[in-house]
Amino acid sequence: MADTDLPKNLTVVNHPLVLHKLTLMRDKHTPSAVFRQLLHEISLLLAYEVARDLPMTTQTIETPVAEMEAPILKGKKLVIVSILRAGNGLLEGMLNLMPSARVGHIGLYRDPKTLQPVEYYMKVPDDIAERRVIVVDPMLATGNSVVAALTRLKEKGAKDIRLVCLLSVPEGIRRVASAHPDVPIYTAAVDSHLNDHGYIVPGLGDAGDRMFGTK
Ligand code: URA
């Protein structure tokens, strides 16, 4: 995908630390424990980026030296929604940086034949309409699961949504951007394409299996 084809609301977090850690994750010889640790570390860096435009205010405080009007978060209510199961690999790091965020879960699995998402679980805070929603899923492949998750969240009232994924491909980005143009996307890398099994190429394999050692 040429840069001009990228949707305007796509942010590629191609920081050297992110790219270095991502390369280690891609390597098929990297064991699950190291893979999880790297995903956690990258999630902190992605959280930093997705939180960049959180509203701020100021508060009068006294340092040991002087009084000052100091910047402080305005207290925007947040919810981080993990698309199970691989989304959980990004969740903890997000919570480390945004500890008072609520957490939602959406269980979707990909039917291996149709590649269509099938929902089996959903639990999000009742007041999701008043919260900024950060949806986390490491792999934006066909985009089918993410589009379904975003649609369900909007049905529940979510209005202010951002999507964070580790790896993506142009077709997945386009699919999300056309179904949900209001949702900014944050990703560490845009890979080449999907193979016939719906895997990202070169990718890193099945993120859930790599995290949990299930294959
Ligand atoms: N989901 C994964 O875990 N890996 C891919 O490459 C595509 C979807």
Coordinates of N, CA and C and ligand atoms in Angstrom, one line a residue:
M1 N 0.8 -1.2 0.0 CA 0.0 0.0 0.0 C 0.9 1.3 0.0
A2 N 0.7 2.1 -1.0 CA 1.5 3.3 -1.0 C 1.0 4.2 0.1
D3 N 1.9 5.0 0.6 CA 1.5 5.9 1.8 C 0.3 6.7 1.5
T4 N 0.1 7.1 0.2 CA -1.1 8.0 -0.1 C -2.4 7.2 0.1
D5 N -2.3 5.9 0.0 CA -3.5 5.1 0.2 C -3.9 4.8 1.6
L6 N -3.0 5.2 2.5 CA -3.3 4.9 4.0 C -4.3 5.9 4.4
P7 N -5.3 5.4 5.2 CA -6.3 6.3 5.7 C -5.6 7.4 6.6
K8 N -6.2 8.5 6.6 CA -5.6 9.7 7.4 C -5.5 9.4 8.9
N9 N -6.5 8.6 9.4 CA -6.5 8.4 10.8 C -5.8 7.1 11.2
L10 N -4.8 6.7 10.4 CA -3.9 5.6 10.8 C -2.6 6.2 11.3
T11 N -2.2 5.7 12.5 CA -0.9 6.1 13.0 C 0.0 4.9 13.1
V12 N 1.1 4.9 12.4 CA 2.1 3.8 12.5 C 3.2 4.2 13.5
V13 N 3.2 3.4 14.6 CA 4.1 3.7 15.7 C 5.4 3.0 15.4
N14 N 6.2 3.6 14.5 CA 7.4 2.9 14.1 C 8.6 3.4 14.8
H15 N 8.5 3.4 16.1 CA 9.6 3.8 17.0 C 10.7 2.7 17.0
P16 N 12.0 3.1 17.0 CA 13.0 2.0 17.0 C 12.8 0.9 18.0
L17 N 12.4 1.3 19.2 CA 12.2 0.3 20.3 C 11.1 -0.7 19.9
V18 N 10.0 -0.1 19.3 CA 8.9 -0.9 18.9 C 9.3 -1.9 17.8
L19 N 10.0 -1.4 16.8 CA 10.4 -2.2 15.6 C 11.4 -3.3 16.1
H20 N 12.3 -2.9 16.9 CA 13.3 -3.9 17.4 C 12.6 -5.1 18.1
K21 N 11.7 -4.7 19.1 CA 11.0 -5.7 19.8 C 10.1 -6.6 18.9
L22 N 9.5 -5.9 17.9 CA 8.6 -6.6 17.0 C 9.4 -7.6 16.2
T23 N 10.6 -7.3 15.8 CA 11.4 -8.2 15.0 C 11.7 -9.5 15.9
L24 N 12.0 -9.3 17.2 CA 12.2 -10.4 18.1 C 10.9 -11.3 18.2
M25 N 9.8 -10.6 18.2 CA 8.5 -11.4 18.3 C 8.2 -12.1 17.0
R26 N 8.6 -11.6 15.9 CA 8.3 -12.2 14.6 C 9.1 -13.6 14.5
D27 N 10.3 -13.6 15.0 CA 11.2 -14.7 14.9 C 10.5 -16.0 15.5
K28 N 10.3 -17.0 14.6 CA 9.6 -18.2 15.1 C 10.3 -19.0 16.2
H29 N 11.6 -18.7 16.4 CA 12.3 -19.4 17.5 C 12.1 -18.7 18.8
T30 N 11.5 -17.6 18.9 CA 11.2 -16.9 20.1 C 10.2 -17.6 21.0
P31 N 10.6 -18.0 22.2 CA 9.7 -18.8 23.0 C 8.5 -18.0 23.5
S32 N 7.4 -18.7 24.0 CA 6.2 -18.0 24.4 C 6.5 -17.0 25.5
A33 N 7.3 -17.3 26.5 CA 7.5 -16.4 27.6 C 8.1 -15.1 27.2
V34 N 9.1 -15.2 26.2 CA 9.7 -14.0 25.7 C 8.8 -13.2 24.8
F35 N 8.0 -14.0 24.0 CA 7.0 -13.3 23.2 C 6.0 -12.5 24.0
R36 N 5.5 -13.1 25.1 CA 4.6 -12.3 25.9 C 5.2 -11.1 26.5
Q37 N 6.5 -11.2 27.0 CA 7.1 -10.1 27.6 C 7.3 -9.0 26.6
L38 N 7.7 -9.3 25.4 CA 7.9 -8.3 24.3 C 6.6 -7.6 24.0
L39 N 5.5 -8.4 23.9 CA 4.2 -7.8 23.6 C 3.8 -6.9 24.7
H40 N 4.1 -7.3 25.9 CA 3.8 -6.4 27.1 C 4.6 -5.0 26.9
E41 N 5.9 -5.2 26.6 CA 6.7 -4.0 26.5 C 6.2 -3.1 25.3
I42 N 5.9 -3.7 24.2 CA 5.4 -2.9 23.1 C 4.0 -2.3 23.4
S43 N 3.2 -3.0 24.2 CA 1.9 -2.4 24.5 C 2.0 -1.1 25.3
L44 N 3.1 -1.0 26.1 CA 3.3 0.3 26.9 C 3.6 1.4 25.9
L45 N 4.4 1.1 24.9 CA 4.7 2.1 23.9 C 3.5 2.5 23.0
L46 N 2.7 1.5 22.7 CA 1.4 1.8 22.0 C 0.5 2.6 22.8
A47 N 0.4 2.3 24.1 CA -0.5 3.0 25.1 C -0.1 4.5 25.1
Y48 N 1.2 4.7 25.2 CA 1.8 6.0 25.2 C 1.2 6.8 24.0
E49 N 1.2 6.2 22.9 CA 0.8 6.9 21.6 C -0.7 7.1 21.6
V50 N -1.4 6.1 22.0 CA -2.9 6.2 21.9 C -3.5 7.2 22.9
A51 N -2.7 7.4 24.0 CA -3.1 8.4 25.0 C -2.7 9.8 24.8
R52 N -2.0 10.0 23.6 CA -1.4 11.3 23.4 C -2.4 12.5 23.4
D53 N -3.6 12.2 22.9 CA -4.5 13.4 22.9 C -5.6 13.3 24.0
L54 N -5.3 12.7 25.1 CA -6.2 12.7 26.2 C -6.3 14.2 26.7
P55 N -7.6 14.6 27.0 CA -7.7 16.0 27.4 C -7.0 16.3 28.8
M56 N -6.5 17.5 28.8 CA -5.7 17.9 30.0 C -6.4 19.1 30.6
T57 N -6.1 19.3 31.9 CA -6.4 20.6 32.6 C -5.2 21.0 33.4
T58 N -5.4 21.9 34.3 CA -4.3 22.2 35.2 C -4.8 22.2 36.6
Q59 N -3.9 22.1 37.6 CA -4.2 22.1 39.0 C -3.1 22.8 39.7
T60 N -3.5 23.6 40.7 CA -2.5 24.4 41.4 C -1.9 23.4 42.5
I61 N -0.6 23.3 42.4 CA 0.1 22.5 43.4 C 1.3 23.3 44.0
E62 N 1.8 22.8 45.0 CA 3.1 23.4 45.6 C 4.2 22.4 45.4
T63 N 5.2 22.8 44.7 CA 6.4 22.0 44.7 C 7.2 22.4 45.9
P64 N 8.3 21.7 46.3 CA 9.1 22.2 47.4 C 9.6 23.6 47.3
V65 N 9.6 24.1 46.0 CA 10.2 25.4 45.7 C 9.2 26.5 45.5
A66 N 8.1 26.2 44.8 CA 7.1 27.2 44.4 C 5.8 26.6 44.2
E67 N 4.8 27.6 44.1 CA 3.4 27.1 43.7 C 3.4 27.1 42.1
M68 N 2.7 26.2 41.5 CA 2.6 26.2 40.1 C 1.2 25.7 39.6
E69 N 0.8 26.1 38.4 CA -0.3 25.6 37.8 C 0.2 24.4 37.0
A70 N -0.1 23.2 37.4 CA 0.6 22.0 36.8 C -0.4 21.3 35.9
P71 N 0.0 20.8 34.7 CA -0.8 20.0 33.9 C -1.2 18.7 34.5
I72 N -2.5 18.3 34.3 CA -2.9 17.0 34.9 C -4.0 16.5 33.9
L73 N -4.2 15.2 33.9 CA -5.3 14.6 33.0 C -6.6 15.2 33.5
K74 N -7.5 15.5 32.5 CA -8.8 16.0 32.9 C -9.7 14.9 33.5
G75 N -9.3 13.7 33.4 CA -10.1 12.7 34.1 C -11.1 12.0 33.1
K76 N -10.7 12.0 31.8 CA -11.5 11.4 30.8 C -11.7 9.9 31.2
K77 N -12.9 9.5 31.3 CA -13.1 8.1 31.6 C -12.8 7.1 30.5
L78 N -12.1 6.1 30.8 CA -11.6 5.2 29.7 C -12.1 3.8 29.9
V79 N -12.2 3.1 28.8 CA -12.4 1.6 28.9 C -11.5 1.0 27.9
I80 N -10.8 0.0 28.3 CA -10.0 -0.8 27.3 C -10.7 -2.1 27.0
V81 N -11.0 -2.3 25.8 CA -11.7 -3.5 25.4 C -10.8 -4.5 24.7
S82 N -10.7 -5.6 25.2 CA -9.8 -6.7 24.7 C -10.6 -7.6 23.8
I83 N -10.2 -7.8 22.6 CA -10.8 -8.8 21.7 C -10.1 -10.1 22.1
L84 N -10.8 -11.0 22.7 CA -10.2 -12.3 23.1 C -9.8 -13.2 22.0
R85 N -8.8 -14.0 22.2 CA -8.0 -14.0 23.4 C -6.7 -13.2 23.3
A86 N -6.3 -13.0 22.0 CA -5.0 -12.4 21.8 C -4.9 -10.9 22.3
G87 N -6.1 -10.3 22.4 CA -6.1 -8.9 22.9 C -5.6 -8.8 24.3
N88 N -5.7 -9.9 25.1 CA -5.2 -9.8 26.4 C -3.7 -9.6 26.5
G89 N -3.0 -9.9 25.5 CA -1.6 -9.6 25.5 C -1.2 -8.1 25.4
L90 N -2.2 -7.3 25.0 CA -1.9 -5.9 25.0 C -2.6 -5.2 26.2
L91 N -3.5 -5.9 26.9 CA -4.3 -5.3 27.9 C -3.5 -4.8 29.1
E92 N -2.7 -5.7 29.6 CA -2.0 -5.4 30.9 C -1.1 -4.1 30.8
G93 N -0.4 -4.0 29.7 CA 0.4 -2.8 29.5 C -0.4 -1.6 29.4
M94 N -1.5 -1.7 28.7 CA -2.4 -0.5 28.6 C -2.9 -0.1 30.1
L95 N -3.2 -1.1 30.9 CA -3.7 -0.8 32.2 C -2.5 -0.3 33.1
N96 N -1.3 -0.7 32.8 CA -0.2 -0.2 33.6 C -0.1 1.3 33.5
L97 N -0.3 1.8 32.2 CA -0.2 3.2 32.0 C -1.5 4.0 32.3
M98 N -2.6 3.3 32.2 CA -3.9 3.9 32.5 C -4.7 3.1 33.5
P99 N -4.2 3.1 34.8 CA -4.7 2.1 35.8 C -6.1 2.3 36.2
S100 N -6.7 3.5 36.0 CA -8.1 3.6 36.4 C -9.1 3.3 35.3
A101 N -8.6 2.8 34.1 CA -9.5 2.5 33.1 C -10.3 1.2 33.5
R102 N -11.5 1.2 33.0 CA -12.3 0.0 33.1 C -11.9 -1.0 32.0
V103 N -12.3 -2.2 32.1 CA -12.0 -3.2 31.1 C -13.2 -3.9 30.6
G104 N -13.3 -4.0 29.2 CA -14.3 -4.8 28.6 C -13.7 -6.0 27.8
H105 N -14.5 -7.0 27.6 CA -14.0 -8.1 26.8 C -15.0 -8.5 25.7
I106 N -14.5 -8.8 24.5 CA -15.4 -9.3 23.5 C -14.7 -10.6 23.0
G107 N -15.5 -11.7 23.1 CA -15.0 -13.0 22.6 C -15.4 -13.2 21.2
L108 N -14.5 -13.3 20.3 CA -14.8 -13.6 18.8 C -13.8 -14.6 18.4
Y109 N -14.3 -15.6 17.7 CA -13.3 -16.4 17.0 C -13.5 -16.4 15.5
R110 N -12.5 -16.7 14.8 CA -12.6 -16.7 13.4 C -12.9 -18.0 12.9
D111 N -14.1 -18.2 12.2 CA -14.4 -19.4 11.6 C -13.3 -19.7 10.5
P112 N -12.6 -20.9 10.7 CA -11.4 -21.1 9.8 C -11.8 -21.2 8.3
K113 N -13.0 -21.6 8.0 CA -13.4 -21.7 6.6 C -13.8 -20.4 6.0
T114 N -14.8 -19.7 6.7 CA -15.3 -18.5 6.1 C -14.5 -17.3 6.5
L115 N -13.6 -17.4 7.6 CA -12.9 -16.3 8.1 C -13.8 -15.3 8.7
Q116 N -15.1 -15.6 8.9 CA -16.0 -14.6 9.5 C -16.0 -14.8 11.0
P117 N -16.2 -13.6 11.8 CA -16.2 -13.7 13.2 C -17.4 -14.3 13.8
V118 N -17.3 -15.1 14.9 CA -18.4 -15.6 15.6 C -18.3 -15.1 17.0
E119 N -19.3 -14.4 17.5 CA -19.2 -13.9 18.9 C -19.7 -14.9 19.9
Y120 N -18.9 -15.1 21.0 CA -19.3 -16.0 22.0 C -19.3 -15.4 23.4
Y121 N -18.8 -14.1 23.5 CA -18.8 -13.5 24.8 C -18.7 -12.0 24.7
M122 N -19.4 -11.3 25.5 CA -19.3 -9.8 25.5 C -19.7 -9.2 26.9
K123 N -18.8 -8.5 27.5 CA -19.0 -7.8 28.7 C -18.3 -6.5 28.7
V124 N -19.1 -5.4 28.8 CA -18.4 -4.1 28.8 C -19.2 -3.2 29.8
P125 N -18.5 -2.1 30.3 CA -19.2 -1.3 31.3 C -20.5 -0.7 30.8
D126 N -21.5 -0.6 31.7 CA -22.8 0.0 31.3 C -22.7 1.4 30.7
D127 N -21.7 2.2 31.3 CA -21.6 3.6 30.9 C -20.6 3.8 29.8
I128 N -20.5 2.8 28.9 CA -19.5 2.9 27.8 C -19.7 4.1 26.9
A129 N -21.0 4.6 26.8 CA -21.2 5.8 26.0 C -20.5 7.0 26.5
E130 N -20.1 7.0 27.8 CA -19.5 8.2 28.4 C -17.9 8.0 28.4
R131 N -17.5 6.9 27.9 CA -16.0 6.6 28.0 C -15.3 6.7 26.7
R132 N -14.0 7.0 26.7 CA -13.2 6.8 25.6 C -12.9 5.3 25.5
V133 N -13.1 4.7 24.4 CA -12.9 3.2 24.3 C -11.6 2.9 23.5
I134 N -10.8 2.1 24.1 CA -9.6 1.7 23.3 C -9.7 0.2 23.1
V135 N -9.8 -0.2 21.9 CA -10.0 -1.6 21.5 C -8.6 -2.1 21.2
V136 N -8.3 -3.3 21.8 CA -7.0 -3.9 21.6 C -7.1 -5.3 21.0
D137 N -6.3 -5.5 19.9 CA -6.3 -6.7 19.2 C -4.9 -6.8 18.5
P138 N -4.0 -7.7 18.8 CA -2.7 -7.6 18.2 C -2.7 -7.7 16.6
M139 N -3.6 -8.4 16.0 CA -3.5 -8.7 14.6 C -4.7 -8.1 13.8
L140 N -4.5 -7.1 13.0 CA -5.5 -6.6 12.1 C -5.3 -7.3 10.8
A141 N -6.0 -8.4 10.6 CA -5.8 -9.2 9.4 C -6.9 -8.9 8.3
T142 N -8.0 -9.8 8.3 CA -9.1 -9.4 7.3 C -9.8 -8.2 7.8
G143 N -9.8 -8.0 9.1 CA -10.5 -6.8 9.7 C -11.9 -7.3 10.1
N144 N -12.3 -8.5 9.7 CA -13.7 -8.9 10.0 C -14.1 -8.9 11.5
S145 N -13.1 -9.5 12.3 CA -13.4 -9.5 13.8 C -13.5 -8.1 14.3
V146 N -12.5 -7.3 13.9 CA -12.5 -5.9 14.5 C -13.7 -5.1 14.1
V147 N -14.1 -5.3 12.8 CA -15.3 -4.5 12.3 C -16.5 -5.0 13.1
A148 N -16.7 -6.3 13.4 CA -17.8 -6.9 14.1 C -17.7 -6.3 15.6
A149 N -16.5 -6.3 16.2 CA -16.4 -5.8 17.5 C -16.8 -4.3 17.6
L150 N -16.3 -3.6 16.7 CA -16.6 -2.1 16.7 C -18.1 -1.9 16.5
T151 N -18.7 -2.7 15.7 CA -20.2 -2.6 15.4 C -20.9 -2.9 16.7
R152 N -20.5 -3.9 17.4 CA -21.2 -4.3 18.7 C -21.0 -3.3 19.8
L153 N -19.8 -2.7 19.8 CA -19.5 -1.6 20.8 C -20.4 -0.4 20.6
K154 N -20.6 -0.1 19.3 CA -21.4 1.1 18.9 C -22.9 0.8 19.3
E155 N -23.3 -0.5 19.1 CA -24.7 -0.9 19.5 C -24.9 -0.7 21.0
K156 N -23.8 -0.9 21.8 CA -23.8 -0.7 23.2 C -23.7 0.8 23.6
G157 N -23.5 1.6 22.6 CA -23.5 3.1 22.9 C -22.1 3.7 22.8
A158 N -21.1 3.0 22.5 CA -19.7 3.6 22.4 C -19.7 4.6 21.2
K159 N -19.1 5.8 21.5 CA -19.1 6.8 20.5 C -17.6 7.2 20.2
D160 N -16.8 7.1 21.1 CA -15.4 7.7 21.0 C -14.4 6.5 21.1
I161 N -14.1 5.9 19.9 CA -13.4 4.6 19.9 C -12.0 4.8 19.2
R162 N -11.0 4.1 19.7 CA -9.7 4.0 19.0 C -9.3 2.5 19.0
L163 N -8.6 2.1 17.9 CA -8.2 0.7 17.8 C -6.7 0.7 17.8
V164 N -6.2 -0.2 18.7 CA -4.7 -0.5 18.8 C -4.4 -1.9 18.4
C165 N -3.6 -2.0 17.3 CA -3.2 -3.4 17.0 C -1.7 -3.4 16.7
L166 N -1.1 -4.5 16.9 CA 0.4 -4.6 16.8 C 0.7 -4.6 15.3
L167 N 0.2 -5.6 14.6 CA 0.5 -5.8 13.2 C -0.8 -5.6 12.4
S168 N -0.7 -5.1 11.2 CA -1.8 -4.9 10.3 C -1.4 -5.2 8.9
V169 N -2.4 -5.3 8.0 CA -2.2 -5.4 6.6 C -3.1 -4.4 5.9
P170 N -2.8 -3.9 4.7 CA -3.6 -2.9 4.0 C -5.0 -3.3 3.9
E171 N -5.3 -4.6 3.5 CA -6.7 -4.9 3.4 C -7.5 -4.8 4.6
G172 N -6.9 -5.2 5.8 CA -7.6 -5.0 7.1 C -7.8 -3.6 7.4
I173 N -6.8 -2.8 7.2 CA -6.9 -1.3 7.5 C -8.0 -0.7 6.7
R174 N -8.0 -1.1 5.4 CA -9.1 -0.5 4.5 C -10.5 -0.9 4.9
R175 N -10.6 -2.2 5.3 CA -11.9 -2.7 5.7 C -12.4 -2.0 7.0
V176 N -11.5 -1.8 8.0 CA -12.0 -1.1 9.2 C -12.3 0.4 8.8
A177 N -11.4 1.0 8.0 CA -11.5 2.4 7.7 C -12.8 2.6 7.0
S178 N -13.2 1.7 6.1 CA -14.4 1.9 5.3 C -15.7 1.7 6.2
A179 N -15.6 0.6 7.1 CA -16.8 0.3 7.9 C -16.9 1.3 9.1
H180 N -15.8 1.8 9.6 CA -15.8 2.6 10.8 C -14.8 3.8 10.6
P181 N -15.1 4.7 9.7 CA -14.1 5.8 9.4 C -13.9 6.7 10.6
D182 N -14.7 6.6 11.6 CA -14.6 7.5 12.8 C -13.6 6.9 13.8
V183 N -13.1 5.7 13.5 CA -12.2 5.1 14.5 C -10.7 5.2 14.1
P184 N -9.9 6.0 14.8 CA -8.5 6.0 14.5 C -7.8 4.7 14.8
I185 N -6.8 4.3 14.0 CA -6.1 3.1 14.1 C -4.7 3.3 14.4
Y186 N -4.2 2.6 15.4 CA -2.8 2.7 15.8 C -2.2 1.3 15.6
T187 N -1.0 1.3 14.9 CA -0.4 0.0 14.6 C 1.1 0.2 14.6
A188 N 1.8 -0.9 15.0 CA 3.3 -0.8 15.0 C 3.9 -1.0 13.6
A189 N 3.2 -1.8 12.7 CA 3.7 -2.1 11.4 C 2.5 -2.5 10.5
V190 N 2.7 -2.1 9.2 CA 1.8 -2.5 8.1 C 2.5 -3.5 7.3
D191 N 2.1 -4.8 7.4 CA 2.8 -5.8 6.6 C 2.3 -5.9 5.2
S192 N 2.8 -6.9 4.4 CA 2.5 -7.0 3.0 C 1.1 -7.3 2.6
H193 N 0.6 -8.5 3.1 CA -0.6 -9.0 2.6 C -1.1 -10.2 3.5
L194 N -2.2 -10.8 3.2 CA -2.7 -12.0 3.9 C -2.5 -13.2 3.0
N195 N -2.2 -14.3 3.6 CA -2.1 -15.5 2.7 C -3.5 -16.2 2.6
D196 N -3.5 -17.3 2.0 CA -4.8 -18.0 1.7 C -5.5 -18.4 3.0
H197 N -4.8 -18.5 4.1 CA -5.4 -18.9 5.4 C -5.7 -17.7 6.2
G198 N -5.6 -16.6 5.7 CA -5.9 -15.3 6.4 C -4.8 -14.9 7.4
Y199 N -3.6 -15.5 7.2 CA -2.5 -15.1 8.1 C -1.7 -13.9 7.5
I200 N -1.3 -13.0 8.4 CA -0.5 -11.9 7.9 C 0.9 -12.3 7.4
V201 N 1.3 -11.8 6.3 CA 2.6 -12.2 5.7 C 3.5 -10.9 5.7
P202 N 4.7 -10.9 6.2 CA 5.4 -12.0 6.9 C 4.8 -12.3 8.3
G203 N 4.3 -11.3 9.0 CA 3.5 -11.5 10.2 C 4.4 -12.1 11.3
L204 N 3.7 -12.9 12.2 CA 4.4 -13.5 13.3 C 3.7 -14.8 13.6
G205 N 2.7 -15.3 12.8 CA 2.0 -16.5 13.0 C 0.7 -16.2 13.8
D206 N 0.2 -17.2 14.5 CA -1.0 -17.0 15.3 C -0.6 -16.4 16.6
A207 N -1.1 -15.1 16.8 CA -0.6 -14.4 18.0 C -1.1 -15.1 19.3
G208 N -2.3 -15.6 19.3 CA -2.8 -16.4 20.5 C -1.9 -17.6 20.8
D209 N -1.7 -18.3 19.8 CA -0.8 -19.6 19.9 C 0.6 -19.2 20.4
R210 N 1.1 -18.1 19.8 CA 2.5 -17.7 20.1 C 2.5 -17.3 21.6
M211 N 1.5 -16.6 22.1 CA 1.4 -16.1 23.4 C 1.3 -17.2 24.4
F212 N 0.4 -18.1 24.1 CA 0.0 -19.1 25.1 C 0.6 -20.5 24.9
G213 N 1.4 -20.6 23.8 CA 2.1 -21.9 23.5 C 1.1 -23.0 23.2
T214 N 0.0 -22.7 22.5 CA -1.0 -23.7 22.2 C -0.8 -24.4 20.9
K215 N 0.3 -24.2 20.3 CA 0.6 -24.9 19.1 C 2.1 -25.4 19.0
Ligands
URA1 N1 -4.5 -13.6 13.6 C1 -3.3 -14.0 14.0 O1 -3.1 -14.4 15.1 N2 -2.3 -14.0 13.1 C2 -2.5 -13.6 11.8 O2 -1.5 -13.7 11.0 C3 -3.7 -13.2 11.4 C4 -4.7 -13.3 12.3

